[in-house]
GROMACS .gro file of C-alpha atoms in nm:
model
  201
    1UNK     CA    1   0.000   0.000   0.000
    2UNK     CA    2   0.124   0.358  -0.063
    3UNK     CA    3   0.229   0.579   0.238
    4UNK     CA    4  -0.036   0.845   0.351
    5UNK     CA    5   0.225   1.024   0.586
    6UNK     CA    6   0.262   1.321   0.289
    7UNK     CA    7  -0.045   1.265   0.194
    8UNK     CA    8  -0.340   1.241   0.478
    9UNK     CA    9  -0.739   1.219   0.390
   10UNK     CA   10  -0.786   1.521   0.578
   11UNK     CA   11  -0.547   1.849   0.612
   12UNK     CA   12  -0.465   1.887   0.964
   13UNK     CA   13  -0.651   2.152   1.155
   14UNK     CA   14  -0.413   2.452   1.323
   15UNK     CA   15  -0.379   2.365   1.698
   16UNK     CA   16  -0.429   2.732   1.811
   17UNK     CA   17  -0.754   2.857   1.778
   18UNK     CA   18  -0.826   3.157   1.523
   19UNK     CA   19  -1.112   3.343   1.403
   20UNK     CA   20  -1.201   3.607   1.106
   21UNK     CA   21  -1.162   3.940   1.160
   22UNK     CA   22  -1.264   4.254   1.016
   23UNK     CA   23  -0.959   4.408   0.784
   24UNK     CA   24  -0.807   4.072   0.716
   25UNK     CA   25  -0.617   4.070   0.423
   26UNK     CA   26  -0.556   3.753   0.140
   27UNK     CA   27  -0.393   3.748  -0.182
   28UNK     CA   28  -0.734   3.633  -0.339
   29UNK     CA   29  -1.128   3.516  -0.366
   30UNK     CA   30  -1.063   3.097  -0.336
   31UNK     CA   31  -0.798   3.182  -0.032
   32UNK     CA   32  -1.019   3.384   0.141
   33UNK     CA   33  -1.267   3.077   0.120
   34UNK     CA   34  -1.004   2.835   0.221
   35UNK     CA   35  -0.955   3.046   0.540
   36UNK     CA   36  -1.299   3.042   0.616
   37UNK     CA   37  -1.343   2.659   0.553
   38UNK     CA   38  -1.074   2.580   0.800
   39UNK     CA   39  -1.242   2.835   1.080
   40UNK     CA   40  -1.542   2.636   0.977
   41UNK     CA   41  -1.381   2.281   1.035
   42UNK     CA   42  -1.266   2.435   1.363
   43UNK     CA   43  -1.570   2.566   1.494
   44UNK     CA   44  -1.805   2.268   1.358
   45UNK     CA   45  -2.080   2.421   1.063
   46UNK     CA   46  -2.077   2.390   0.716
   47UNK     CA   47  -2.011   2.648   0.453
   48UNK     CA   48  -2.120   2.751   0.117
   49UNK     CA   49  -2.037   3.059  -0.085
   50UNK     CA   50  -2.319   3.251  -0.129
   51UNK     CA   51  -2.283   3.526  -0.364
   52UNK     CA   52  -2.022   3.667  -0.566
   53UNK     CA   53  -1.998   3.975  -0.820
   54UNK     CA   54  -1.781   4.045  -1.151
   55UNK     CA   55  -1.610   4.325  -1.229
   56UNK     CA   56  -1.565   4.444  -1.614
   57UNK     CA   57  -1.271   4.210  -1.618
   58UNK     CA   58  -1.464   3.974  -1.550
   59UNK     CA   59  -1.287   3.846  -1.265
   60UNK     CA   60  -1.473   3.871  -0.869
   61UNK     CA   61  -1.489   4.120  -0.695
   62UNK     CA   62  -1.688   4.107  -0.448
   63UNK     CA   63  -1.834   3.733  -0.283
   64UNK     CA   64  -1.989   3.644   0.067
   65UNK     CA   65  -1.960   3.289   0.214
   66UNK     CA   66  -2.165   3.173   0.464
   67UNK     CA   67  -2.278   2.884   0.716
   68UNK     CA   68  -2.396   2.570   0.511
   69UNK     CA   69  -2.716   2.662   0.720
   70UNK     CA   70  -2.871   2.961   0.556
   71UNK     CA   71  -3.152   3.038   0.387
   72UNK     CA   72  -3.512   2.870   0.418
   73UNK     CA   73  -3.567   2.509   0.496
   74UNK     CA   74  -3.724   2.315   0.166
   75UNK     CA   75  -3.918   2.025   0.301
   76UNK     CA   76  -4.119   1.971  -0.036
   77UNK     CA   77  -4.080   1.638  -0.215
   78UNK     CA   78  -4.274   1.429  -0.499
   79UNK     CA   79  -4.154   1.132  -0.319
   80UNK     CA   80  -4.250   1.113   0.102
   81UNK     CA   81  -4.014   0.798   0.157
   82UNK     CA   82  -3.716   1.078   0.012
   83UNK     CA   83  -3.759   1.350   0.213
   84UNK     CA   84  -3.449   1.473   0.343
   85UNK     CA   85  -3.376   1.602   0.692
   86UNK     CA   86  -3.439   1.994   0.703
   87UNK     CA   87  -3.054   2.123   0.746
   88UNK     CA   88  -3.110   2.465   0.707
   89UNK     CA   89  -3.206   2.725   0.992
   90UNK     CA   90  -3.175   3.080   0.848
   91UNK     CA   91  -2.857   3.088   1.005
   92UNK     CA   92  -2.693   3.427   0.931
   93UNK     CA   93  -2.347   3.345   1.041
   94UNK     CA   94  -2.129   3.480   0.686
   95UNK     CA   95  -1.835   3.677   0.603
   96UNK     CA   96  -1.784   3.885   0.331
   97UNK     CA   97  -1.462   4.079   0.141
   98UNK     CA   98  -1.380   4.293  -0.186
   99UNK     CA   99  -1.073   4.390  -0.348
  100UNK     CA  100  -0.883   4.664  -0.209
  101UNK     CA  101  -0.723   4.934  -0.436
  102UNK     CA  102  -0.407   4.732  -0.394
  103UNK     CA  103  -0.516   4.431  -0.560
  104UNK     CA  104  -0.591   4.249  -0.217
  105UNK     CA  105  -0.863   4.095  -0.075
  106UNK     CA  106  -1.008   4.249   0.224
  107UNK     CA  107  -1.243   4.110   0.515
  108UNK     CA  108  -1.521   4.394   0.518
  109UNK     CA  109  -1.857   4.228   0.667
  110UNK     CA  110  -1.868   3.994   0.952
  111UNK     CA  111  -2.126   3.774   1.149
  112UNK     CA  112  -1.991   3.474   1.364
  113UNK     CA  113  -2.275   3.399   1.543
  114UNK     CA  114  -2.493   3.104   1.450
  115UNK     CA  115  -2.860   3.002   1.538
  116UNK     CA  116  -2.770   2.661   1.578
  117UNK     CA  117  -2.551   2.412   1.744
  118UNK     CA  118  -2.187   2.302   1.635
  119UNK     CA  119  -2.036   1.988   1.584
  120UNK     CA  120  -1.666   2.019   1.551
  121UNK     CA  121  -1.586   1.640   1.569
  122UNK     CA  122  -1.822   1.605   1.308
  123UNK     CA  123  -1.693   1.899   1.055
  124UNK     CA  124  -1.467   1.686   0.838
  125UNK     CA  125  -1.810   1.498   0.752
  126UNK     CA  126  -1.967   1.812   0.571
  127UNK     CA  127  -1.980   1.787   0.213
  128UNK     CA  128  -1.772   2.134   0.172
  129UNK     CA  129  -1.491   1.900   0.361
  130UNK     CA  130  -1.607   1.566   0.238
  131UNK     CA  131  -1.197   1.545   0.033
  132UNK     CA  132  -1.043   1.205  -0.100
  133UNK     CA  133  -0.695   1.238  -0.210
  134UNK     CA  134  -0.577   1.185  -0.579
  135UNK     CA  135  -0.310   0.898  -0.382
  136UNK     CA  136  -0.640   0.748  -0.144
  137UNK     CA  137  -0.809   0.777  -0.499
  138UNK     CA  138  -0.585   0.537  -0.643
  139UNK     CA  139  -0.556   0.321  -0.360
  140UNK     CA  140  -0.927   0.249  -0.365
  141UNK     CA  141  -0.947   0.198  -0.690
  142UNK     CA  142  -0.638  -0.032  -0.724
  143UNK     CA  143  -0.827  -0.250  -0.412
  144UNK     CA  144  -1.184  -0.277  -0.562
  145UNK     CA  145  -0.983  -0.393  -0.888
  146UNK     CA  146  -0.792  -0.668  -0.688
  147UNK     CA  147  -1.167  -0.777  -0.572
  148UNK     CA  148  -1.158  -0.627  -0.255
  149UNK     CA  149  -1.496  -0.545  -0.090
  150UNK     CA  150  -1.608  -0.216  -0.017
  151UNK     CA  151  -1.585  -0.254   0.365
  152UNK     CA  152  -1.249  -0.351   0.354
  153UNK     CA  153  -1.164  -0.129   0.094
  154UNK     CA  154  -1.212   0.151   0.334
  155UNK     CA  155  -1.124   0.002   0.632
  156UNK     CA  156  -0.762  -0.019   0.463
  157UNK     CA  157  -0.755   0.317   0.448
  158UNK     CA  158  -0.854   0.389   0.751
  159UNK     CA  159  -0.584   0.185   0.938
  160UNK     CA  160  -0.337   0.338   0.691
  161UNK     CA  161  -0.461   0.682   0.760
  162UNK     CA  162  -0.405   0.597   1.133
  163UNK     CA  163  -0.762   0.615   1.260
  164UNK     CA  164  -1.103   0.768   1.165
  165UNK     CA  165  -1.014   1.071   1.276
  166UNK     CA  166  -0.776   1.108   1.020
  167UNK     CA  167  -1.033   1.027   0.717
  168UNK     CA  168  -1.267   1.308   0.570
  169UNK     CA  169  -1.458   1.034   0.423
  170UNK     CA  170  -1.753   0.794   0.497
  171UNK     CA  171  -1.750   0.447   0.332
  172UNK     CA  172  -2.052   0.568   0.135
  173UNK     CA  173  -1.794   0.823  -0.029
  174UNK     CA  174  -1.595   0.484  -0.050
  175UNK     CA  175  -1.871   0.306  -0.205
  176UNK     CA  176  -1.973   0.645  -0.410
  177UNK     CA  177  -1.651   0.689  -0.564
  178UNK     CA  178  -1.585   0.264  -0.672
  179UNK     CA  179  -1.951   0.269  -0.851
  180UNK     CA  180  -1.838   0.592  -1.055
  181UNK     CA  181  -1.498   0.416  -1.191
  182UNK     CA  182  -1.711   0.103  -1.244
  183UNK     CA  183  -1.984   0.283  -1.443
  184UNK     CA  184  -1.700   0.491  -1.661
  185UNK     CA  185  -1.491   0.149  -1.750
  186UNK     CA  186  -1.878   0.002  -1.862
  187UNK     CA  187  -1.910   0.312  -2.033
  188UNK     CA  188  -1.566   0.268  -2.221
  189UNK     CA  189  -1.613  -0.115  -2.255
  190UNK     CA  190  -1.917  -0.052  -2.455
  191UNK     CA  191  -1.772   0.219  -2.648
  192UNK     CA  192  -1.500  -0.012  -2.770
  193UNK     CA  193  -1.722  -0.268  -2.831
  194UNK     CA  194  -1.980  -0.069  -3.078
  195UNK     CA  195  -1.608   0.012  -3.243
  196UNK     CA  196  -1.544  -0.320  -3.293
  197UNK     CA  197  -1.829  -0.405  -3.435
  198UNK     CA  198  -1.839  -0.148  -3.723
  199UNK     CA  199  -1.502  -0.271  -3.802
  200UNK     CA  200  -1.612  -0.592  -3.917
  201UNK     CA  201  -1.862  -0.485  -4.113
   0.00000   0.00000   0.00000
């Protein structure tokens, strides 16, 4: 098996606790979002990015990202046995920057306060975290190939990761991720096939 050390399932989490303030400066839209991902990993919500604006360059501007937990709950469904569990709160908890004169990004609108709980030992779980490695990647695919079942599939990873805690997956992203490869090599077996056919003829 290949060596995670380089390489974990989940980037590690700073040990000293931070959060966004007002003024903060970053060299651009996606790091600004990184930042606020990892506050969010730290503090236990999920995250989305919410708006954004272009300039006449085309290029943004102006974005706000906020909690995963926004916006109105949508409980309607065609199919009752689907419905999924209502998520979202109206939480206003968001953050939101421009570019400065300089070329920078600039923290200028801030609310850290959430109408909900948080669940920081569950945070690498939410889909804005939910990350598999291009090397994890490989390793799952090079297992289901050698016949290896999904549960031990993961499980190997797992142990080589050096616990759960360590994983930003489920074994449903396990299982997710092996049916997708699976579907694509169907999709390319039949393509060859159809090939091969109107060679003959």
């Amino acid at each position: 098996m290949e060596n995670f050390e380089n390489e974990r399932a989940i980037e590690d989490v700073p040990l000293e606790k931070f959060e966004p303030t007002l003024g903060m400066l970053f060299d651009g839209y996606e790091e600004m979002f990184e930042f606020y991902k990892a506050y969010s990993r730290q503090e236990g919500f999920p995250v989305k990015k919410l708006t954004s604006k272009k300039g006449s360059d085309e290029t943004v501007k102006y974005a706000t990202f906020a909690c995963g937990r926004s916006g109105k709950a949508d409980s309607r469904s065609t199919n009752m046995l689907k419905l999924k569990p209502v998520v979202k709160t109206g939480c206003e908890a968001k953050i939101g920057g421009c570019v400065n004169e300089k070329g920078k990004w600039i923290l200028r609108t801030l609310n850290l306060q959430h109408d909900h709980g948080l669940s920081p030992e569950k945070a690498r779980y939410f889909p804005c975290n939910c990350r598999i490695s291009a090397s994890v990647k490989k390793q799952i695919k090079m297992n289901d190939s050698a016949g290896i079942n999904i549960a031990q599939n993961f499980n190997s990873i797992v142990v080589e990761a050096g616990g759960h805690e360590n994983v930003s997956f489920l074994e449903k992203d396990c299982r997710n991720l092996v049916d997708k490869a699976r579907r694509l090599q169907l999709g390319e077996g039949d393509a060859m096939a159809i090939l091969k056919y109107f060679e003959k003829k």
